[in-house]
Tab-separated table of C-alpha atoms in Angstrom:
chain	number	residue	atom	x	y	z
A	40	ARG	CA	-154.117	64.831	-49.423
A	41	PRO	CA	-153.755	68.301	-47.624
A	42	VAL	CA	-155.514	67.170	-44.583
A	43	ARG	CA	-153.423	64.245	-44.391
A	44	LEU	CA	-150.159	66.501	-44.803
A	45	ARG	CA	-151.230	68.798	-42.218
A	46	LYS	CA	-151.689	66.090	-39.758
A	47	ALA	CA	-148.451	64.606	-40.616
A	48	ALA	CA	-146.785	67.716	-40.214
A	49	GLU	CA	-148.274	67.993	-36.571
A	50	ILE	CA	-146.981	64.710	-35.847
A	51	LEU	CA	-143.569	65.237	-37.258
A	52	SER	CA	-143.207	68.492	-34.968
A	53	LEU	CA	-144.158	66.691	-31.884
A	54	LEU	CA	-141.903	63.693	-32.821
A	55	LEU	CA	-139.238	65.704	-33.998
A	56	GLY	CA	-139.128	69.048	-32.696
A	57	HIS	CA	-139.099	70.350	-36.342
A	58	ARG	CA	-141.841	71.841	-38.406
A	59	TYR	CA	-141.932	70.800	-41.861
A	60	SER	CA	-143.645	72.883	-44.786
A	61	HIS	CA	-146.227	71.294	-46.463
A	62	GLU	CA	-144.446	71.535	-49.739
A	63	THR	CA	-141.571	69.334	-48.285
A	64	LEU	CA	-143.683	66.718	-47.185
A	65	SER	CA	-145.592	66.398	-50.089
A	66	ALA	CA	-142.122	66.316	-52.166
A	67	LEU	CA	-140.863	63.593	-49.541
A	68	THR	CA	-144.195	61.785	-49.789
A	69	ASP	CA	-143.879	61.518	-53.861
A	70	GLU	CA	-140.218	60.449	-53.460
A	71	VAL	CA	-141.335	57.537	-51.008
A	72	LEU	CA	-143.852	56.609	-53.294
A	73	GLU	CA	-141.757	56.659	-56.394
A	74	ALA	CA	-139.231	54.343	-54.207
A	75	ALA	CA	-141.879	52.015	-53.289
A	76	GLY	CA	-143.017	51.795	-57.181
A	77	ALA	CA	-139.425	50.891	-57.810
A	78	PHE	CA	-138.708	48.387	-55.448
A	79	ARG	CA	-142.570	46.758	-56.219
A	80	THR	CA	-141.294	46.447	-59.915
A	81	ARG	CA	-137.760	45.385	-59.452
A	82	LEU	CA	-136.387	42.181	-60.880
A	83	LEU	CA	-136.134	39.552	-57.952
A	84	PRO	CA	-132.909	37.314	-57.843
A	85	GLU	CA	-133.028	34.250	-60.070
A	86	GLU	CA	-132.036	31.914	-57.111
A	87	MET	CA	-132.944	31.756	-53.435
A	88	ALA	CA	-131.963	28.852	-50.883
A	89	PHE	CA	-135.098	29.339	-48.893
A	90	VAL	CA	-138.062	31.922	-48.871
A	91	TYR	CA	-140.044	32.724	-45.851
A	92	LEU	CA	-143.482	33.846	-46.145
A	93	ASP	CA	-145.446	35.016	-43.108
A	94	GLY	CA	-148.452	37.271	-42.285
A	95	LEU	CA	-148.886	40.049	-39.585
A	96	SER	CA	-151.933	41.466	-38.397
A	97	LEU	CA	-151.727	45.235	-37.991
A	98	LYS	CA	-154.247	47.971	-37.239
A	99	VAL	CA	-153.879	50.922	-40.342
A	100	PHE	CA	-156.022	54.117	-40.619
A	101	ARG	CA	-158.242	53.816	-43.870
A	102	GLU	CA	-159.568	57.187	-45.128
A	103	GLY	CA	-163.262	56.968	-44.335
A	104	GLU	CA	-163.221	54.120	-42.441
A	105	GLY	CA	-160.934	54.857	-39.264
A	106	ILE	CA	-158.651	52.399	-37.887
A	107	VAL	CA	-159.220	48.970	-39.180
A	108	ARG	CA	-157.277	45.654	-38.830
A	109	GLU	CA	-155.610	44.216	-42.197
A	110	SER	CA	-152.778	41.932	-42.873
A	111	VAL	CA	-149.321	42.661	-43.960
A	112	TYR	CA	-148.256	39.437	-46.163
A	113	VAL	CA	-144.370	39.538	-46.416
A	114	ALA	CA	-141.863	37.311	-48.268
A	115	LEU	CA	-138.050	36.989	-47.309
A	116	GLY	CA	-135.435	35.199	-49.264
A	117	ILE	CA	-132.347	34.043	-48.080
A	118	ALA	CA	-129.755	33.764	-51.125
A	119	PRO	CA	-127.174	30.775	-51.698
A	120	ASP	CA	-124.650	33.303	-50.080
A	121	GLY	CA	-126.549	33.444	-46.852
A	122	GLU	CA	-127.576	37.311	-47.835
A	123	ARG	CA	-131.148	38.026	-46.716
A	124	ARG	CA	-133.749	39.901	-48.926
A	125	VAL	CA	-136.878	41.455	-48.520
A	126	LEU	CA	-138.831	39.762	-51.836
A	127	GLY	CA	-142.097	41.852	-51.409
A	128	PHE	CA	-144.733	42.864	-49.167
A	129	TRP	CA	-148.614	43.488	-49.717
A	130	LEU	CA	-151.220	45.067	-47.566
A	131	LEU	CA	-154.718	42.995	-47.376
A	132	PRO	CA	-157.798	43.015	-45.525
A	133	THR	CA	-157.244	39.418	-44.270
A	134	GLU	CA	-154.900	36.641	-44.469
A	135	SER	CA	-156.141	33.811	-46.913
A	136	ALA	CA	-155.082	31.021	-49.135
A	137	LEU	CA	-156.454	33.240	-52.075
A	138	GLY	CA	-154.104	36.424	-50.458
A	139	TRP	CA	-151.041	34.041	-50.431
A	140	GLU	CA	-152.117	32.682	-54.165
A	141	GLY	CA	-151.936	36.308	-55.338
A	142	VAL	CA	-148.521	36.994	-53.307
A	143	LEU	CA	-146.989	33.691	-54.731
A	144	GLY	CA	-148.271	34.813	-58.376
A	145	GLU	CA	-146.591	38.120	-58.257
A	146	LEU	CA	-143.251	36.512	-56.883
């Protein structure tokens, strides 16, 4: 984790022109992970008029592997009142029927 935080500090410094401490980045990372966990375990609305499912292939960095292609599975819902909601997203090595079966099982 320290190596990644150091690299993140360098990137943020270049992008934002402000240097953040390792402690600040560590605290921010913890907050983001906590929020992501809460998002993933929240109760979903009981009713959706429509559900859209799509997969997107992206290049991601994996520790020890470098840059690899992975699939982001996304589930979007439209409520009866027309409000759009992200129901969930999952990062898996490839897009497949088995992957979608797992996504639908989690929803």
